[in-house]
mmCIF file of C-alpha atoms and ligand atoms in Angstrom:
data_model
loop_
_atom_site.group_PDB
_atom_site.id
_atom_site.type_symbol
_atom_site.label_atom_id
_atom_site.label_comp_id
_atom_site.label_asym_id
_atom_site.label_seq_id
_atom_site.Cartn_x
_atom_site.Cartn_y
_atom_site.Cartn_z
ATOM 1 C CA UNK A 5 -14.949 -12.070 2.747
ATOM 2 C CA UNK A 6 -16.055 -8.955 0.844
ATOM 3 C CA UNK A 7 -15.455 -8.720 -2.903
ATOM 4 C CA UNK A 8 -12.856 -5.960 -2.504
ATOM 5 C CA UNK A 9 -10.833 -7.921 0.014
ATOM 6 C CA UNK A 10 -11.027 -10.857 -2.378
ATOM 7 C CA UNK A 11 -9.666 -8.606 -5.124
ATOM 8 C CA UNK A 12 -6.893 -7.305 -2.872
ATOM 9 C CA UNK A 13 -5.906 -10.872 -2.086
ATOM 10 C CA UNK A 14 -5.931 -11.857 -5.714
ATOM 11 C CA UNK A 15 -3.529 -9.000 -6.496
ATOM 12 C CA UNK A 16 -1.361 -9.139 -3.388
ATOM 13 C CA UNK A 17 -0.585 -12.816 -3.746
ATOM 14 C CA UNK A 18 0.076 -15.804 -1.583
ATOM 15 C CA UNK A 19 0.998 -13.942 1.628
ATOM 16 C CA UNK A 20 -2.579 -12.685 1.932
ATOM 17 C CA UNK A 21 -4.264 -15.794 0.660
ATOM 18 C CA UNK A 22 -2.458 -17.831 3.306
ATOM 19 C CA UNK A 23 -2.980 -15.647 6.337
ATOM 20 C CA UNK A 24 -6.520 -14.384 5.716
ATOM 21 C CA UNK A 25 -5.254 -10.954 6.802
ATOM 22 C CA UNK A 26 -3.778 -7.984 4.976
ATOM 23 C CA UNK A 27 0.003 -7.757 5.182
ATOM 24 C CA UNK A 28 2.045 -4.598 4.579
ATOM 25 C CA UNK A 29 3.863 -4.946 1.271
ATOM 26 C CA UNK A 30 6.417 -2.695 -0.375
ATOM 27 C CA UNK A 31 5.152 -2.824 -3.944
ATOM 28 C CA UNK A 32 2.126 -3.587 -6.055
ATOM 29 C CA UNK A 33 2.454 -6.957 -7.701
ATOM 30 C CA UNK A 34 0.715 -5.995 -10.952
ATOM 31 C CA UNK A 35 0.922 -2.227 -11.622
ATOM 32 C CA UNK A 36 -1.449 -0.675 -14.136
ATOM 33 C CA UNK A 37 0.160 0.215 -17.484
ATOM 34 C CA UNK A 38 1.897 3.599 -17.210
ATOM 35 C CA UNK A 39 0.106 5.015 -20.268
ATOM 36 C CA UNK A 40 -3.005 5.349 -18.108
ATOM 37 C CA UNK A 41 -1.369 7.910 -15.829
ATOM 38 C CA UNK A 42 -1.543 11.319 -17.393
ATOM 39 C CA UNK A 43 -1.809 14.900 -16.146
ATOM 40 C CA UNK A 44 -4.185 15.731 -18.993
ATOM 41 C CA UNK A 45 -6.624 13.178 -17.654
ATOM 42 C CA UNK A 46 -7.131 15.265 -14.501
ATOM 43 C CA UNK A 47 -9.240 18.295 -13.714
ATOM 44 C CA UNK A 48 -6.722 20.853 -12.346
ATOM 45 C CA UNK A 49 -9.068 23.826 -11.954
ATOM 46 C CA UNK A 50 -9.165 24.614 -8.234
ATOM 47 C CA UNK A 51 -12.490 26.498 -8.443
ATOM 48 C CA UNK A 52 -14.190 23.616 -10.245
ATOM 49 C CA UNK A 53 -12.686 21.136 -7.761
ATOM 50 C CA UNK A 54 -13.934 23.221 -4.811
ATOM 51 C CA UNK A 55 -17.390 23.411 -6.359
ATOM 52 C CA UNK A 56 -17.474 19.655 -6.826
ATOM 53 C CA UNK A 57 -16.313 19.042 -3.221
ATOM 54 C CA UNK A 58 -18.924 21.498 -1.908
ATOM 55 C CA UNK A 59 -21.708 19.936 -3.927
ATOM 56 C CA UNK A 60 -20.862 16.226 -4.044
ATOM 57 C CA UNK A 61 -18.717 15.687 -0.987
ATOM 58 C CA UNK A 62 -20.737 14.750 2.060
ATOM 59 C CA UNK A 63 -19.009 11.363 2.560
ATOM 60 C CA UNK A 64 -15.363 12.160 2.012
ATOM 61 C CA UNK A 65 -12.658 9.522 2.499
ATOM 62 C CA UNK A 66 -9.155 10.959 2.983
ATOM 63 C CA UNK A 67 -5.932 8.992 2.629
ATOM 64 C CA UNK A 68 -2.542 10.402 3.597
ATOM 65 C CA UNK A 69 1.143 9.542 3.568
ATOM 66 C CA UNK A 70 4.438 10.925 4.778
ATOM 67 C CA UNK A 71 4.217 13.985 2.460
ATOM 68 C CA UNK A 72 1.515 15.465 4.701
ATOM 69 C CA UNK A 73 4.028 15.685 7.535
ATOM 70 C CA UNK A 74 7.060 17.010 5.631
ATOM 71 C CA UNK A 75 5.837 20.614 6.187
ATOM 72 C CA UNK A 76 5.987 19.776 9.924
ATOM 73 C CA UNK A 77 9.681 18.883 9.505
ATOM 74 C CA UNK A 78 9.412 15.061 9.368
ATOM 75 C CA UNK A 79 11.186 13.682 6.292
ATOM 76 C CA UNK A 80 9.229 11.359 3.980
ATOM 77 C CA UNK A 81 10.690 8.184 2.480
ATOM 78 C CA UNK A 82 11.220 8.967 -1.147
ATOM 79 C CA UNK A 83 11.718 12.709 -1.813
ATOM 80 C CA UNK A 84 15.234 12.845 -3.338
ATOM 81 C CA UNK A 85 17.770 14.510 -1.022
ATOM 82 C CA UNK A 86 15.600 14.946 2.077
ATOM 83 C CA UNK A 87 13.725 11.607 2.217
ATOM 84 C CA UNK A 88 14.702 8.975 4.789
ATOM 85 C CA UNK A 89 15.862 6.570 2.066
ATOM 86 C CA UNK A 90 18.455 9.122 0.912
ATOM 87 C CA UNK A 91 19.718 9.695 4.452
ATOM 88 C CA UNK A 92 20.292 6.227 5.760
ATOM 89 C CA UNK A 93 24.067 5.988 5.539
ATOM 90 C CA UNK A 94 24.524 6.499 9.269
ATOM 91 C CA UNK A 95 22.408 3.410 9.934
ATOM 92 C CA UNK A 96 24.557 1.103 7.744
ATOM 93 C CA UNK A 97 21.520 -0.836 6.655
ATOM 94 C CA UNK A 98 21.862 -3.738 4.189
ATOM 95 C CA UNK A 99 19.012 -2.167 2.160
ATOM 96 C CA UNK A 100 16.913 0.973 2.914
ATOM 97 C CA UNK A 101 13.584 -0.711 3.714
ATOM 98 C CA UNK A 102 15.351 -2.786 6.386
ATOM 99 C CA UNK A 103 14.699 0.006 8.893
ATOM 100 C CA UNK A 104 11.008 -1.049 8.859
ATOM 101 C CA UNK A 105 11.538 -4.766 8.197
ATOM 102 C CA UNK A 106 10.437 -6.981 11.074
ATOM 103 C CA UNK A 107 13.045 -9.712 10.452
ATOM 104 C CA UNK A 108 15.864 -7.190 10.375
ATOM 105 C CA UNK A 109 14.532 -5.418 13.471
ATOM 106 C CA UNK A 110 14.523 -8.651 15.480
ATOM 107 C CA UNK A 111 18.240 -9.083 14.673
ATOM 108 C CA UNK A 112 19.345 -5.423 14.859
ATOM 109 C CA UNK A 113 16.950 -2.953 16.462
ATOM 110 C CA UNK A 114 19.518 -0.090 16.679
ATOM 111 C CA UNK A 115 18.686 1.639 13.385
ATOM 112 C CA UNK A 116 14.959 1.758 14.041
ATOM 113 C CA UNK A 117 15.446 2.800 17.672
ATOM 114 C CA UNK A 118 17.703 5.692 16.646
ATOM 115 C CA UNK A 119 15.058 6.796 14.148
ATOM 116 C CA UNK A 120 12.293 6.373 16.738
ATOM 117 C CA UNK A 121 14.128 8.566 19.239
ATOM 118 C CA UNK A 122 14.044 11.524 16.886
ATOM 119 C CA UNK A 123 10.526 10.972 15.607
ATOM 120 C CA UNK A 124 8.742 9.903 18.775
ATOM 121 C CA UNK A 125 5.304 11.596 18.499
ATOM 122 C CA UNK A 126 4.420 14.627 20.566
ATOM 123 C CA UNK A 127 8.026 15.645 21.296
ATOM 124 C CA UNK A 128 9.299 17.873 18.500
ATOM 125 C CA UNK A 129 6.728 18.012 15.725
ATOM 126 C CA UNK A 130 3.354 19.670 15.337
ATOM 127 C CA UNK A 131 0.479 19.472 12.862
ATOM 128 C CA UNK A 132 0.522 21.803 9.857
ATOM 129 C CA UNK A 133 -2.252 23.282 7.709
ATOM 130 C CA UNK A 134 -2.676 20.041 5.734
ATOM 131 C CA UNK A 135 -3.559 18.207 8.974
ATOM 132 C CA UNK A 136 -5.917 21.036 9.976
ATOM 133 C CA UNK A 137 -7.623 20.803 6.575
ATOM 134 C CA UNK A 138 -8.647 17.235 7.462
ATOM 135 C CA UNK A 139 -9.921 18.428 10.850
ATOM 136 C CA UNK A 140 -11.877 21.117 9.008
ATOM 137 C CA UNK A 141 -13.502 18.496 6.763
ATOM 138 C CA UNK A 142 -14.587 16.755 9.961
ATOM 139 C CA UNK A 143 -15.884 19.998 11.512
ATOM 140 C CA UNK A 144 -17.880 20.688 8.326
ATOM 141 C CA UNK A 145 -19.503 17.248 8.633
ATOM 142 C CA UNK A 146 -17.912 15.930 5.432
ATOM 143 C CA UNK A 147 -15.286 13.455 6.648
ATOM 144 C CA UNK A 148 -16.157 9.759 6.740
ATOM 145 C CA UNK A 149 -12.698 8.614 7.761
ATOM 146 C CA UNK A 150 -9.027 9.442 7.478
ATOM 147 C CA UNK A 151 -6.808 6.504 6.512
ATOM 148 C CA UNK A 152 -3.199 7.368 7.205
ATOM 149 C CA UNK A 153 0.070 5.530 6.675
ATOM 150 C CA UNK A 154 1.746 7.936 9.045
ATOM 151 C CA UNK A 155 2.928 6.886 12.451
ATOM 152 C CA UNK A 156 3.660 10.376 13.741
ATOM 153 C CA UNK A 157 0.233 10.943 15.356
ATOM 154 C CA UNK A 158 0.034 14.555 14.122
ATOM 155 C CA UNK A 159 -3.512 14.200 12.727
ATOM 156 C CA UNK A 160 -4.815 13.322 16.203
ATOM 157 C CA UNK A 161 -3.095 16.379 17.749
ATOM 158 C CA UNK A 162 -5.492 18.563 15.707
ATOM 159 C CA UNK A 163 -8.364 17.246 17.823
ATOM 160 C CA UNK A 164 -9.674 14.807 15.203
ATOM 161 C CA UNK A 165 -11.571 12.094 17.148
ATOM 162 C CA UNK A 166 -9.801 8.703 17.271
ATOM 163 C CA UNK A 167 -12.778 6.899 15.684
ATOM 164 C CA UNK A 168 -12.386 9.110 12.580
ATOM 165 C CA UNK A 169 -8.811 7.897 12.019
ATOM 166 C CA UNK A 170 -7.440 4.548 10.889
ATOM 167 C CA UNK A 171 -3.694 4.274 11.505
ATOM 168 C CA UNK A 172 -3.179 1.712 8.767
ATOM 169 C CA UNK A 173 0.461 1.191 9.728
ATOM 170 C CA UNK A 174 -0.153 1.377 13.460
ATOM 171 C CA UNK A 175 1.105 3.998 15.886
ATOM 172 C CA UNK A 176 3.356 4.724 18.828
ATOM 173 C CA UNK A 177 0.377 4.554 21.221
ATOM 174 C CA UNK A 178 1.440 1.159 22.553
ATOM 175 C CA UNK A 179 4.468 -1.149 22.457
ATOM 176 C CA UNK A 180 5.083 -4.874 22.700
ATOM 177 C CA UNK A 181 7.705 -7.608 22.384
ATOM 178 C CA UNK A 182 8.705 -8.357 18.760
ATOM 179 C CA UNK A 183 8.764 -12.095 19.550
ATOM 180 C CA UNK A 184 6.202 -13.081 22.211
ATOM 181 C CA UNK A 185 3.874 -10.081 21.713
ATOM 182 C CA UNK A 186 3.696 -9.309 25.444
ATOM 183 C CA UNK A 187 2.529 -5.717 26.031
ATOM 184 C CA UNK A 188 5.254 -3.392 27.301
ATOM 185 C CA UNK A 189 4.885 -0.354 29.560
ATOM 186 C CA UNK A 190 4.741 2.566 27.130
ATOM 187 C CA UNK A 191 6.388 5.107 29.456
ATOM 188 C CA UNK A 192 9.267 2.752 30.270
ATOM 189 C CA UNK A 193 9.707 1.953 26.586
ATOM 190 C CA UNK A 194 9.774 5.643 25.689
ATOM 191 C CA UNK A 195 12.298 6.484 28.433
ATOM 192 C CA UNK A 196 14.635 3.675 27.274
ATOM 193 C CA UNK A 197 14.485 4.899 23.678
ATOM 194 C CA UNK A 198 15.212 8.480 24.723
ATOM 195 C CA UNK A 199 18.213 7.216 26.744
ATOM 196 C CA UNK A 200 19.612 5.425 23.630
ATOM 197 C CA UNK A 201 18.950 2.010 25.115
ATOM 198 C CA UNK A 202 17.588 -0.942 23.150
ATOM 199 C CA UNK A 203 14.692 -2.107 25.345
ATOM 200 C CA UNK A 204 14.170 -5.880 25.437
ATOM 201 C CA UNK A 205 11.463 -8.166 26.737
ATOM 202 C CA UNK A 206 12.036 -10.387 29.768
ATOM 203 C CA UNK A 207 10.797 -13.420 27.781
ATOM 204 C CA UNK A 208 13.030 -16.382 26.985
ATOM 205 C CA UNK A 209 14.036 -14.880 23.619
ATOM 206 C CA UNK A 210 14.965 -11.508 25.161
ATOM 207 C CA UNK A 211 13.597 -10.017 21.930
ATOM 208 C CA UNK A 212 13.572 -6.266 21.293
ATOM 209 C CA UNK A 213 10.464 -4.273 22.186
ATOM 210 C CA UNK A 214 8.878 -2.277 19.379
ATOM 211 C CA UNK A 215 6.066 0.242 19.187
ATOM 212 C CA UNK A 216 2.906 -1.237 17.657
ATOM 213 C CA UNK A 217 3.593 0.180 14.230
ATOM 214 C CA UNK A 218 3.243 -2.169 11.275
ATOM 215 C CA UNK A 219 6.597 -3.199 9.827
ATOM 216 C CA UNK A 220 6.987 -4.701 6.361
ATOM 217 C CA UNK A 221 5.889 -8.320 6.632
ATOM 218 C CA UNK A 222 3.417 -7.667 9.474
ATOM 219 C CA UNK A 223 -0.373 -7.632 9.371
ATOM 220 C CA UNK A 224 -2.396 -4.428 9.237
ATOM 221 C CA UNK A 225 -4.777 -3.681 12.115
ATOM 222 C CA UNK A 226 -8.317 -5.102 11.813
ATOM 223 C CA UNK A 227 -9.781 -1.574 11.595
ATOM 224 C CA UNK A 228 -8.140 -1.182 8.200
ATOM 225 C CA UNK A 229 -10.885 -3.453 6.787
ATOM 226 C CA UNK A 230 -13.360 -0.586 7.293
ATOM 227 C CA UNK A 231 -12.062 0.876 4.046
ATOM 228 C CA UNK A 232 -14.281 -1.541 2.130
ATOM 229 C CA UNK A 233 -17.496 -0.103 3.520
ATOM 230 C CA UNK A 234 -16.228 3.484 3.720
ATOM 231 C CA UNK A 235 -15.177 3.540 0.072
ATOM 232 C CA UNK A 236 -18.335 1.777 -1.123
ATOM 233 C CA UNK A 237 -20.475 4.581 0.349
ATOM 234 C CA UNK A 238 -18.074 7.466 -0.336
ATOM 235 C CA UNK A 239 -18.860 10.325 -2.713
ATOM 236 C CA UNK A 240 -15.404 11.975 -2.801
ATOM 237 C CA UNK A 241 -11.834 10.781 -2.166
ATOM 238 C CA UNK A 242 -8.883 12.983 -1.271
ATOM 239 C CA UNK A 243 -5.385 11.519 -1.425
ATOM 240 C CA UNK A 244 -2.494 13.614 -0.102
ATOM 241 C CA UNK A 245 1.284 13.284 0.241
ATOM 242 C CA UNK A 246 1.854 9.660 -0.686
ATOM 243 C CA UNK A 247 3.723 7.843 -3.436
ATOM 244 C CA UNK A 248 1.035 5.103 -3.325
ATOM 245 C CA UNK A 249 3.770 2.479 -3.395
ATOM 246 C CA UNK A 250 2.873 0.541 -0.257
ATOM 247 C CA UNK A 251 0.072 -2.025 -0.458
ATOM 248 C CA UNK A 252 -2.611 -2.805 0.520
ATOM 249 C CA UNK A 253 -2.959 0.843 1.670
ATOM 250 C CA UNK A 254 -2.533 2.229 -1.847
ATOM 251 C CA UNK A 255 -5.468 0.099 -3.023
ATOM 252 C CA UNK A 256 -7.923 2.402 -1.193
ATOM 253 C CA UNK A 257 -7.594 4.911 -4.050
ATOM 254 C CA UNK A 258 -8.825 2.291 -6.513
ATOM 255 C CA UNK A 259 -11.541 0.927 -4.241
ATOM 256 C CA UNK A 260 -13.900 3.908 -4.602
ATOM 257 C CA UNK A 261 -16.539 3.466 -7.346
ATOM 258 C CA UNK A 262 -15.505 4.855 -10.737
ATOM 259 C CA UNK A 263 -18.092 7.651 -10.667
ATOM 260 C CA UNK A 264 -16.649 9.064 -7.414
ATOM 261 C CA UNK A 265 -14.359 12.093 -7.936
ATOM 262 C CA UNK A 266 -10.808 11.459 -6.672
ATOM 263 C CA UNK A 267 -8.586 14.431 -5.792
ATOM 264 C CA UNK A 268 -4.817 13.991 -5.567
ATOM 265 C CA UNK A 269 -2.847 16.743 -3.782
ATOM 266 C CA UNK A 270 0.829 15.915 -4.234
ATOM 267 C CA UNK A 271 4.113 17.034 -5.748
ATOM 268 C CA UNK A 272 3.961 14.313 -8.380
ATOM 269 C CA UNK A 273 1.292 12.291 -10.154
ATOM 270 C CA UNK A 274 1.067 8.872 -8.470
ATOM 271 C CA UNK A 275 -0.891 5.616 -8.561
ATOM 272 C CA UNK A 276 -3.722 5.352 -11.081
ATOM 273 C CA UNK A 277 -4.641 9.055 -10.876
ATOM 274 C CA UNK A 278 -5.298 10.365 -14.365
ATOM 275 C CA UNK A 279 -6.904 7.125 -15.496
ATOM 276 C CA UNK A 280 -10.479 8.009 -14.521
ATOM 277 C CA UNK A 281 -12.752 10.646 -16.012
ATOM 278 C CA UNK A 282 -13.574 12.221 -12.627
ATOM 279 C CA UNK A 283 -9.942 12.479 -11.423
ATOM 280 C CA UNK A 284 -8.774 15.865 -10.077
ATOM 281 C CA UNK A 285 -5.241 17.049 -9.356
ATOM 282 C CA UNK A 286 -3.653 19.869 -7.379
ATOM 283 C CA UNK A 287 0.026 19.513 -8.161
ATOM 284 C CA UNK A 288 2.739 21.195 -6.068
ATOM 285 C CA UNK A 289 3.436 21.962 -2.439
ATOM 286 C CA UNK A 290 0.712 20.437 -0.295
ATOM 287 C CA UNK A 291 0.231 23.325 2.105
ATOM 288 C CA UNK A 292 0.057 25.872 -0.720
ATOM 289 C CA UNK A 293 -2.483 23.725 -2.564
ATOM 290 C CA UNK A 294 -4.570 23.204 0.594
ATOM 291 C CA UNK A 295 -4.677 26.981 1.172
ATOM 292 C CA UNK A 296 -5.765 27.548 -2.452
ATOM 293 C CA UNK A 297 -8.482 24.922 -2.139
ATOM 294 C CA UNK A 298 -9.740 26.324 1.181
ATOM 295 C CA UNK A 299 -9.775 29.812 -0.326
ATOM 296 C CA UNK A 300 -11.886 28.503 -3.227
ATOM 297 C CA UNK A 301 -14.202 26.776 -0.747
ATOM 298 C CA UNK A 302 -14.535 29.960 1.367
ATOM 299 C CA UNK A 303 -12.885 28.089 4.288
ATOM 300 C CA UNK A 304 -9.530 29.889 4.459
ATOM 301 C CA UNK A 305 -10.287 31.809 7.653
ATOM 302 C CA UNK A 306 -11.625 28.637 9.329
ATOM 303 C CA UNK A 307 -8.423 26.836 8.414
ATOM 304 C CA UNK A 308 -6.164 29.485 9.935
ATOM 305 C CA UNK A 309 -8.421 29.797 12.996
ATOM 306 C CA UNK A 310 -7.891 26.096 13.751
ATOM 307 C CA UNK A 311 -4.126 26.382 13.416
ATOM 308 C CA UNK A 312 -3.948 29.608 15.442
ATOM 309 C CA UNK A 313 -6.023 28.106 18.265
ATOM 310 C CA UNK A 314 -3.635 25.115 18.380
ATOM 311 C CA UNK A 315 -0.552 27.374 18.413
ATOM 312 C CA UNK A 316 -2.030 29.513 21.187
ATOM 313 C CA UNK A 317 -2.798 26.479 23.346
ATOM 314 C CA UNK A 318 0.686 25.109 22.752
ATOM 315 C CA UNK A 319 2.271 28.409 23.794
ATOM 316 C CA UNK A 320 0.097 28.608 26.904
ATOM 317 C CA UNK A 321 1.191 25.080 27.871
ATOM 318 C CA UNK A 322 4.932 25.870 27.628
HETATM 319 P P1 LIG B 424 6.697 8.414 0.357
HETATM 320 O O1 LIG B 424 6.837 7.175 -0.430
HETATM 321 O O2 LIG B 424 7.937 9.065 0.864
HETATM 322 O O3 LIG B 424 5.911 9.472 -0.564
HETATM 323 C C1 LIG B 424 5.674 10.780 -0.142
HETATM 324 C C2 LIG B 424 4.971 11.524 -1.262
HETATM 325 O O4 LIG B 424 4.616 12.799 -0.788
HETATM 326 C C3 LIG B 424 5.821 11.705 -2.511
HETATM 327 O O5 LIG B 424 5.036 11.486 -3.659
HETATM 328 C C4 LIG B 424 6.258 13.180 -2.425
HETATM 329 O O6 LIG B 424 6.426 13.783 -3.684
HETATM 330 C C5 LIG B 424 5.074 13.787 -1.713
HETATM 331 N N1 LIG B 424 5.426 14.967 -0.918
HETATM 332 C C6 LIG B 424 6.360 15.067 0.055
HETATM 333 N N2 LIG B 424 6.356 16.314 0.590
HETATM 334 C C7 LIG B 424 5.404 17.011 -0.084
HETATM 335 C C8 LIG B 424 4.925 18.357 -0.014
HETATM 336 N N3 LIG B 424 5.423 19.230 0.859
HETATM 337 N N4 LIG B 424 3.952 18.740 -0.856
HETATM 338 C C9 LIG B 424 3.419 17.861 -1.766
HETATM 339 N N5 LIG B 424 3.830 16.564 -1.869
HETATM 340 C C10 LIG B 424 4.812 16.163 -1.053
HETATM 341 O O7 LIG B 424 5.708 8.227 1.591
HETATM 342 P P2 LIG B 424 4.450 7.258 1.701
HETATM 343 O O8 LIG B 424 3.701 7.691 2.906
HETATM 344 O O9 LIG B 424 3.732 7.104 0.428
HETATM 345 O O10 LIG B 424 5.210 5.882 2.015
HETATM 346 C C11 LIG B 424 4.662 4.983 2.753
HETATM 347 C C12 LIG B 424 5.384 4.792 4.124
HETATM 348 C C13 LIG B 424 6.176 5.934 4.621
HETATM 349 C C14 LIG B 424 4.357 4.647 5.159
HETATM 350 O O11 LIG B 424 4.197 3.315 5.443
HETATM 351 C C15 LIG B 424 4.823 5.390 6.419
HETATM 352 O O12 LIG B 424 4.800 4.548 7.541
HETATM 353 C C16 LIG B 424 6.193 5.794 6.134
HETATM 354 N N6 LIG B 424 6.640 7.069 6.740
HETATM 355 C C17 LIG B 424 5.857 7.746 7.619
HETATM 356 C C18 LIG B 424 6.298 8.959 8.148
HETATM 357 C C19 LIG B 424 5.422 9.697 9.120
HETATM 358 O O13 LIG B 424 4.739 9.063 9.919
HETATM 359 N N7 LIG B 424 5.427 11.024 9.048
HETATM 360 C C20 LIG B 424 7.533 9.481 7.761
HETATM 361 C C21 LIG B 424 8.310 8.723 6.841
HETATM 362 C C22 LIG B 424 7.862 7.542 6.347
#
């Protein structure tokens, strides 16, 4: 076991210590004192940030959350008014997180299946400039890996190679029984969901089938462990569109060495950003901030070229 995994286990408590694997948890057991988080502690000068990324960043680790996909029309969890947690009344859930809770899903899959029908990847939503910025980092030879909490698959639609992405909370690329784990036929599963059915396994428990996304209380995929090596050798971290409230994912931001510059692009200051000398911050709308940063890097045209090529291909395919 690596020292960082040991640390994660020490913080995340008995669930991890018991299983030897990393389990998706809703909150951090021991948050850092809030006085450490301060806007003033961050470099907010976009030109200086671009210069630093140009100069230092040849091994960039990117981490993303639901905020990266809100400009594509997919609501996040926690933005007041539009976030999923504020719009759950129709599902009559006992508590908001139940929609992604494995125990609740086994009893009542309807809420999740209704959500899945609308958000099934590749049907209604398309990548936006924030996703293409990550592809651009890859094209420029700077990206080590993207770690994403998102299950919408939009980052892959940009053409980012699969090996460059870790879907920390799984994806809709496969489906299986929530009880016996038997693989399900993905096309059949998708058709049933689109027809408002609740697909079930033929096993003795007749348990509901779920896509292989990681619910609260389930283990993260083995590939997530790559973050230990990736962060150890990183020279720049970019964190975008996440509240950093779900662990162990959020711990990636703290796993990079202290001398490594960390850039947060988000509407609000989150996690431990502001507590380190090298921390940088671009506060506000993600897409606007990404455009500003690309302009400062001299990459703006490249960014729009990627998006335009995608849009053209999409139109040709219709
Ligand atoms: P969250 O807790 O809802 O946080 C989102 C963050 O992004 C917040 O800090 C927002 O302020 C910020 N944000 C939202 N829109 C913008 C914007 N346009 N510009 C700048 N900042 C913005 O979401 P997290 O990802 O942190 O929560 C973790 C969960 C959410 C993950 O496990 C996901 O599985 C889950 N989720 C995923 C999706 C998806 O796949 N697109 C959608 C909803 C929820």
